[in-house]
CSV table of C-alpha atoms in Angstrom, one decimal:
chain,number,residue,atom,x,y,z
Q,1,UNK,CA,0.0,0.0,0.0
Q,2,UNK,CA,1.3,3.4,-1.2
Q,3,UNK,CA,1.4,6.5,1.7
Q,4,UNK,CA,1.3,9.0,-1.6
Q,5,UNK,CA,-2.7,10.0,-2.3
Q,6,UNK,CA,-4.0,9.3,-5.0
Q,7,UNK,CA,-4.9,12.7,-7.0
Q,8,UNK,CA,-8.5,12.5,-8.1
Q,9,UNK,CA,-10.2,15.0,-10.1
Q,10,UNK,CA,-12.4,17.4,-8.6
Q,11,UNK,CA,-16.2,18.1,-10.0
Q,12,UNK,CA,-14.9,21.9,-10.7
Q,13,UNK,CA,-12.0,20.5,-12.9
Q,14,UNK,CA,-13.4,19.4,-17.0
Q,15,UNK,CA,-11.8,16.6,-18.2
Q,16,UNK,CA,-11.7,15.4,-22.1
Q,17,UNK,CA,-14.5,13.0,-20.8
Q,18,UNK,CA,-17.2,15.3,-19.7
Q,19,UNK,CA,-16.3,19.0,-21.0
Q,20,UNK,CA,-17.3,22.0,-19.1
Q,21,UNK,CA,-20.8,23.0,-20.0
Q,22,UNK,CA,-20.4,26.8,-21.5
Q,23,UNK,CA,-21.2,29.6,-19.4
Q,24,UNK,CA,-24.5,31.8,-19.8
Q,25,UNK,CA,-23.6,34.9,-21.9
Q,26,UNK,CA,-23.4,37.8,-19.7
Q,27,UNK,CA,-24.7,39.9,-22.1
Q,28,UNK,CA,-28.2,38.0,-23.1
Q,29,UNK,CA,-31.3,39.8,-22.4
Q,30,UNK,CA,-33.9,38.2,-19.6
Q,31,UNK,CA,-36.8,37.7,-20.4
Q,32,UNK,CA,-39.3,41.1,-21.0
Q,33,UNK,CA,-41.8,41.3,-17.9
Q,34,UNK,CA,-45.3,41.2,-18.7
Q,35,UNK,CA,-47.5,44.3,-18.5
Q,36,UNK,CA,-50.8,43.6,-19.8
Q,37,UNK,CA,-52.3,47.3,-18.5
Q,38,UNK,CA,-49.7,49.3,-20.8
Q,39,UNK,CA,-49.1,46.3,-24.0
Q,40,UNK,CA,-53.4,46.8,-24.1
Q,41,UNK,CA,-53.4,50.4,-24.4
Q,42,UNK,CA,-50.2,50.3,-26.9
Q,43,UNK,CA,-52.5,47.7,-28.8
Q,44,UNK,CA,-55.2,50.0,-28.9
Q,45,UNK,CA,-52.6,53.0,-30.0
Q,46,UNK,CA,-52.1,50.7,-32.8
Q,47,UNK,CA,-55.5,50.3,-33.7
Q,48,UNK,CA,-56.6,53.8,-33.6
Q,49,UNK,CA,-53.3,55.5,-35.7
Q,50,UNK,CA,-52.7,52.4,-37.6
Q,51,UNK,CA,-49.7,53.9,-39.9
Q,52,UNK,CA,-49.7,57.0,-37.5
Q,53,UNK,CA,-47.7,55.1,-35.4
Q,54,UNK,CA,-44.3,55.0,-36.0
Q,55,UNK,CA,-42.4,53.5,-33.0
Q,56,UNK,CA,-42.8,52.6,-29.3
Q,57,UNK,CA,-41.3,51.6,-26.5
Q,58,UNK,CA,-42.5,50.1,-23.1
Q,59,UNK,CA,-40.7,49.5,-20.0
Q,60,UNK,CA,-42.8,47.0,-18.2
Q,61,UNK,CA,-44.3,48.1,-15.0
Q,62,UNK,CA,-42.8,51.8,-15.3
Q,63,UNK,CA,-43.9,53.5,-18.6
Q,64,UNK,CA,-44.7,53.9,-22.5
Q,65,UNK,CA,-43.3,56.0,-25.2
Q,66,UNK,CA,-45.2,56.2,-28.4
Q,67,UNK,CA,-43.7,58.1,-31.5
Q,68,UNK,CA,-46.2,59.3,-33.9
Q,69,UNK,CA,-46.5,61.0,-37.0
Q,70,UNK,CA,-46.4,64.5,-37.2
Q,71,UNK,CA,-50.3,64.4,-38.9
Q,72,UNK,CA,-51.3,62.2,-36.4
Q,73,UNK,CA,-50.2,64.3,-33.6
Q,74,UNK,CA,-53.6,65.5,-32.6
Q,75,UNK,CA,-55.6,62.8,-33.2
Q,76,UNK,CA,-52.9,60.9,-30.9
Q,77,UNK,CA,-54.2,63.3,-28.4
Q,78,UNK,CA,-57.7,63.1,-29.1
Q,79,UNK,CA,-57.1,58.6,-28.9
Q,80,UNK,CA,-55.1,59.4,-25.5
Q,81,UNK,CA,-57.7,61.6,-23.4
Q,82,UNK,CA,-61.4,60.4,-25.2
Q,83,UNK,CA,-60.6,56.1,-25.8
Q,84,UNK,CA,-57.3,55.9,-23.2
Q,85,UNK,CA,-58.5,58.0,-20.3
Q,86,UNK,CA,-55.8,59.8,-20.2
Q,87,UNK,CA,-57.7,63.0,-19.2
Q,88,UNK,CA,-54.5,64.7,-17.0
Q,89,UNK,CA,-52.2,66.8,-19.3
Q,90,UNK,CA,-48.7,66.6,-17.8
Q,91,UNK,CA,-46.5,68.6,-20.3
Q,92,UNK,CA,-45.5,69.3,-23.8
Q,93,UNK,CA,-42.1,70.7,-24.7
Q,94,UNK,CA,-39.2,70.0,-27.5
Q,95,UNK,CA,-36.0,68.5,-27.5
Q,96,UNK,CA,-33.0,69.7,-30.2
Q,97,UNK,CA,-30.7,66.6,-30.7
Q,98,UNK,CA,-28.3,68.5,-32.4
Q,99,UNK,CA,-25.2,66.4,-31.4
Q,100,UNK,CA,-22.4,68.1,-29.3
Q,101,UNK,CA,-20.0,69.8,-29.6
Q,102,UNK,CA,-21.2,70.9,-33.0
Q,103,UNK,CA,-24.4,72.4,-31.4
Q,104,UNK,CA,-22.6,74.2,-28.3
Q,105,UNK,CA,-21.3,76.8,-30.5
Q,106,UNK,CA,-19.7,79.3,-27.9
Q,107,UNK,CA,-18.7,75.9,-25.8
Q,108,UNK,CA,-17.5,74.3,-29.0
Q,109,UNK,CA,-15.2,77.0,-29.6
Q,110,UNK,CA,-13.8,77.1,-26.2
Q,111,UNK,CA,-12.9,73.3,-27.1
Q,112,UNK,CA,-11.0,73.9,-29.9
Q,113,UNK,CA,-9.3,76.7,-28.0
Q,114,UNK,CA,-8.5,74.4,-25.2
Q,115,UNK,CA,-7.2,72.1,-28.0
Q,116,UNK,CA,-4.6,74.6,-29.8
Q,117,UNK,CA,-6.7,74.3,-33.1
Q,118,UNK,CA,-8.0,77.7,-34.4
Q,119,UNK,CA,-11.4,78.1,-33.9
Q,120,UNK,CA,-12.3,79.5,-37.0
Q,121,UNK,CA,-11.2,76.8,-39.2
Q,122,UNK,CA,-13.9,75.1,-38.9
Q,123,UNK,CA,-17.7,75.7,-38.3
Q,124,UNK,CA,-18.8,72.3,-39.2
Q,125,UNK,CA,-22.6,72.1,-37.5
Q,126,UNK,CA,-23.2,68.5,-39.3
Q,127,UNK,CA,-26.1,66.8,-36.9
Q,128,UNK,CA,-24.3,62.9,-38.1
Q,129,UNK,CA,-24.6,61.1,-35.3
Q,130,UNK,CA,-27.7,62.0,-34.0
Q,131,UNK,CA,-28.9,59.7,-30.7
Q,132,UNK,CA,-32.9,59.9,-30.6
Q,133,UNK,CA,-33.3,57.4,-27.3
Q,134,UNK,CA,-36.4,55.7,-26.8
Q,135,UNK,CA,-38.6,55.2,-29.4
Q,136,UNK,CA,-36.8,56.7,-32.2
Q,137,UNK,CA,-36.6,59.4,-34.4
Q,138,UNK,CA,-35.2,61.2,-37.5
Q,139,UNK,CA,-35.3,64.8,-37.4
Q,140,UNK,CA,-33.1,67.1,-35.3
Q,141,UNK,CA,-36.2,68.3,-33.6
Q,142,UNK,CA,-39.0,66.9,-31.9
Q,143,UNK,CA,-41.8,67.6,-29.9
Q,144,UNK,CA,-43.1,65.4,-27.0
Q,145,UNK,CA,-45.6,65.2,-24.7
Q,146,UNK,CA,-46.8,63.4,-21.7
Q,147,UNK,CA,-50.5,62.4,-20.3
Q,148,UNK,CA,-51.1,60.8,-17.7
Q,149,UNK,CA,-54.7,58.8,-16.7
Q,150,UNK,CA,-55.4,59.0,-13.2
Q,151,UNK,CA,-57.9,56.2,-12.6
Q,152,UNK,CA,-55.3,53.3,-14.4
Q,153,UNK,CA,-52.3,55.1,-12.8
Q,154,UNK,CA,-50.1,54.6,-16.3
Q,155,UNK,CA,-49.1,57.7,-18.5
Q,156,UNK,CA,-47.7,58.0,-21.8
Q,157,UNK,CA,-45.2,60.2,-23.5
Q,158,UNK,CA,-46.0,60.8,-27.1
Q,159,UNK,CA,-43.2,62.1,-29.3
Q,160,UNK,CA,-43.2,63.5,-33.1
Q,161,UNK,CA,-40.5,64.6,-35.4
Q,162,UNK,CA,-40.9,67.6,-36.5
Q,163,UNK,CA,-39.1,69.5,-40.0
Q,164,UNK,CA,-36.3,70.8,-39.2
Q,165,UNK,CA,-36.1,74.0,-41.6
Q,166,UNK,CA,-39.7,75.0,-40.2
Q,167,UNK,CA,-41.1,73.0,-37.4
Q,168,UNK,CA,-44.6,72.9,-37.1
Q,169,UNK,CA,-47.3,71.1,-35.6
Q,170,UNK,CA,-51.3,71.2,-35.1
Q,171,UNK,CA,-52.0,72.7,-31.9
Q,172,UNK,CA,-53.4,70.4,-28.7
Q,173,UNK,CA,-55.5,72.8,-27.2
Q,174,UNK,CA,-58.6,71.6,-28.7
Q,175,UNK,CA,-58.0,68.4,-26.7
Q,176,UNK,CA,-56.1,69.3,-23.8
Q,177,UNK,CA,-57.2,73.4,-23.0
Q,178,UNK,CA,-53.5,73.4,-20.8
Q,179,UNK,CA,-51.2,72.9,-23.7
Q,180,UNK,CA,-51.8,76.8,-24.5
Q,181,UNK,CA,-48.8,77.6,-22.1
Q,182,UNK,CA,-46.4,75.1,-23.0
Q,183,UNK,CA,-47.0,75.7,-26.8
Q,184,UNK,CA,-45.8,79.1,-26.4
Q,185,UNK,CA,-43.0,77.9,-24.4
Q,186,UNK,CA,-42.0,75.8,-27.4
Q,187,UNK,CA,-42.6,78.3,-30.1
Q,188,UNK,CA,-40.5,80.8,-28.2
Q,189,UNK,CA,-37.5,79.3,-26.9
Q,190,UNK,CA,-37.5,76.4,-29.9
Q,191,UNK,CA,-39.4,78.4,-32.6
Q,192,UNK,CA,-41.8,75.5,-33.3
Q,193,UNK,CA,-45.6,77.2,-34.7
Q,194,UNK,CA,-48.3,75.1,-33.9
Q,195,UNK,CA,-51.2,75.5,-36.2
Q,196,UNK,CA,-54.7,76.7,-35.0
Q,197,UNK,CA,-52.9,78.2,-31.8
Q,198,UNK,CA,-55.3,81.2,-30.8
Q,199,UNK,CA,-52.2,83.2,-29.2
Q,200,UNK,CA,-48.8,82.1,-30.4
Q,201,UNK,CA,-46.6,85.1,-28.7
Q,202,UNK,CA,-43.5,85.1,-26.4
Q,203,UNK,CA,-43.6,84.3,-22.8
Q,204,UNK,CA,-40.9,85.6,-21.4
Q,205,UNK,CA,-38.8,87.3,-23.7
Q,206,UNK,CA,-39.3,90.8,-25.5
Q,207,UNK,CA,-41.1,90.6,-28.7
Q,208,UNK,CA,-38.7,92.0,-30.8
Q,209,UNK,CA,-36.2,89.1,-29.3
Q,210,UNK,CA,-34.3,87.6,-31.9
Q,211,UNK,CA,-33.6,84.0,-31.8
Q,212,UNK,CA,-34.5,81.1,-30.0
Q,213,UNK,CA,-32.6,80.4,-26.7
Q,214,UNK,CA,-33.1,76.9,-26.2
Q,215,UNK,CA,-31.7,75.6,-29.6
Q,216,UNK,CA,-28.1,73.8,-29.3
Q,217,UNK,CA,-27.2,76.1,-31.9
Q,218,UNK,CA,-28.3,79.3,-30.4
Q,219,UNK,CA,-25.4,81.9,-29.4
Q,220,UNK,CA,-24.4,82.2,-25.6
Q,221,UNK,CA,-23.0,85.6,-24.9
Q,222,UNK,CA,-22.3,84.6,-21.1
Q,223,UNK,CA,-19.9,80.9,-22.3
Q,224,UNK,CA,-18.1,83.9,-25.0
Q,225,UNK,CA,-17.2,86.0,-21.4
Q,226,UNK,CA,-16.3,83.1,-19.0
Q,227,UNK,CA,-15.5,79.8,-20.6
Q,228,UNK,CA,-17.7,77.3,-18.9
Q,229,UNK,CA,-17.5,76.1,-16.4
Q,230,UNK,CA,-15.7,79.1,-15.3
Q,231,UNK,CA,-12.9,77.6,-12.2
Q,232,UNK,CA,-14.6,80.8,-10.2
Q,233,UNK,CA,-17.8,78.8,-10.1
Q,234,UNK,CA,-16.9,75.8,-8.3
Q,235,UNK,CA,-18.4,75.9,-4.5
Q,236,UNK,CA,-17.6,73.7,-2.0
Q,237,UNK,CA,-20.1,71.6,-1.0
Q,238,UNK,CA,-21.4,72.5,2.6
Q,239,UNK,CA,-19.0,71.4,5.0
Q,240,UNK,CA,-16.2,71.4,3.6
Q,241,UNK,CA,-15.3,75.1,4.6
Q,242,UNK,CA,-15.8,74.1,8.2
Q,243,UNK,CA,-13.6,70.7,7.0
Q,244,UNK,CA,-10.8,73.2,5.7
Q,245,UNK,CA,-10.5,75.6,8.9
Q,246,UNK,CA,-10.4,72.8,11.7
Q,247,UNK,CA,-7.4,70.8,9.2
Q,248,UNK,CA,-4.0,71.0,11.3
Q,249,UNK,CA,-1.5,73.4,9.2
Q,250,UNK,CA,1.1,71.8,7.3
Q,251,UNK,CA,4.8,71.9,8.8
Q,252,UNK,CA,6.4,75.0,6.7
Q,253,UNK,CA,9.2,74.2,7.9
């Protein structure tokens, strides 16, 4: 009888008999959740815009985004509020997807200055590359909305692309009577006209204002006088003053 132990392989170890069995991908996808409230009223979306609607996206148990077409932005509304129940208006604004840097003009010029390139070589404004997130789209512009039905406790977020040399869209205020305020919103600080609009004038701004101060593209006169973000802006966060002053001085000598 040997005293040297026999060396025996362990389960963890594959052998050329019995090969490891291959590891899950890390990257698949589980399973989608079900969510019958908000895949019904997406199926009924689909049945009253048929070709009017262009993309969606659900996130089970949290919420819906629905992207229309932009001549089937009111009836969207009209489906939403009369067949949905989605009688609480939440918001409607814009976004501008023009990518940066090319659409932080002032900023993108500080970049190229912090870069040693001369900024006036170039003043390239090409949207390529254009991220649209959930839902899609195609234009550098679009307008979005959200409703909300407070008896189901679900809400949607409808978006629409919009032309990008002269948005437009049909006014909601037939359907919901609070979009009046956020539609002038929009057609001020985006320049976005909505058609059938019984008041489409600025908000805040004077009315000879020229421009629109929420496009990428628009010129900021502050980021041309301090570079942002400008070193004499960063605060501490509270407590650290108090943190500085009781910290024992360093040994000068």
């Amino acid at each position: 009888m040997s005293d040297t132990p026999t060396e025996e392989p362990t389960a963890a170890e594959p052998t050329d008999a019995a090969p490891a069995a291959e590891a899950p991908a890390e990257d698949a996808a589980p399973p989608a959740e079900p969510d019958p409230l908000r895949e019904g009223v997406l199926e009924r979306l689909a049945a009253e815009l048929g070709d009017g609607l262009l993309e969606s996206h659900l996130s089970p148990g949290d919420d819906l985004w629905v992207r229309v077409a932009l001549s089937s932005w009111r009836e969207a509304a009209a489906v939403a509020k009369h067949d949905l129940g989605c009688t609480y208006f939440d918001f409607l604004s814009a976004i501008d997807w023009l990518p940066s840097p090319f659409g932080r003009d002032m900023d993108s010029q500080e970049d190229l200055v912090t870069a040693g390139a001369d900024p006036t070589a170039t003043g390239s404004t090409d949207p390529a590359g254009i991220e649209w997130g959930v839902a899609g789209g195609t234009s550098r512009f679009q307008l979005l909305a959200r409703v909300e039905s407070p008896t189901e406790g679900y809400g949607i977020t409808f978006k629409a692309d919009l032309d990008d040399a002269a948005p437009t869209a049909d006014t909601w205020i037939p359907v919901y009577a609070g979009a009046d305020w956020h539609e002038r919103e929009a057609f001020e600080m985006y320049g976005i006209s909505f058609v059938g609009h019984p008041n489409l004038r600025k908000l805040y701004l004077p009315g000879d204002f020229e421009g629109h101060p929420l496009r990428k593209d628009f010129p900021l006169l502050a980021r041309r006088v301090k570079p942002w973000p400008g070193i004499v802006d960063v605060e501490p966060m509270p407590g650290e003053d108090a943190a500085a002053e009781d910290a024992p001085a360093e040994d000068a000598s």
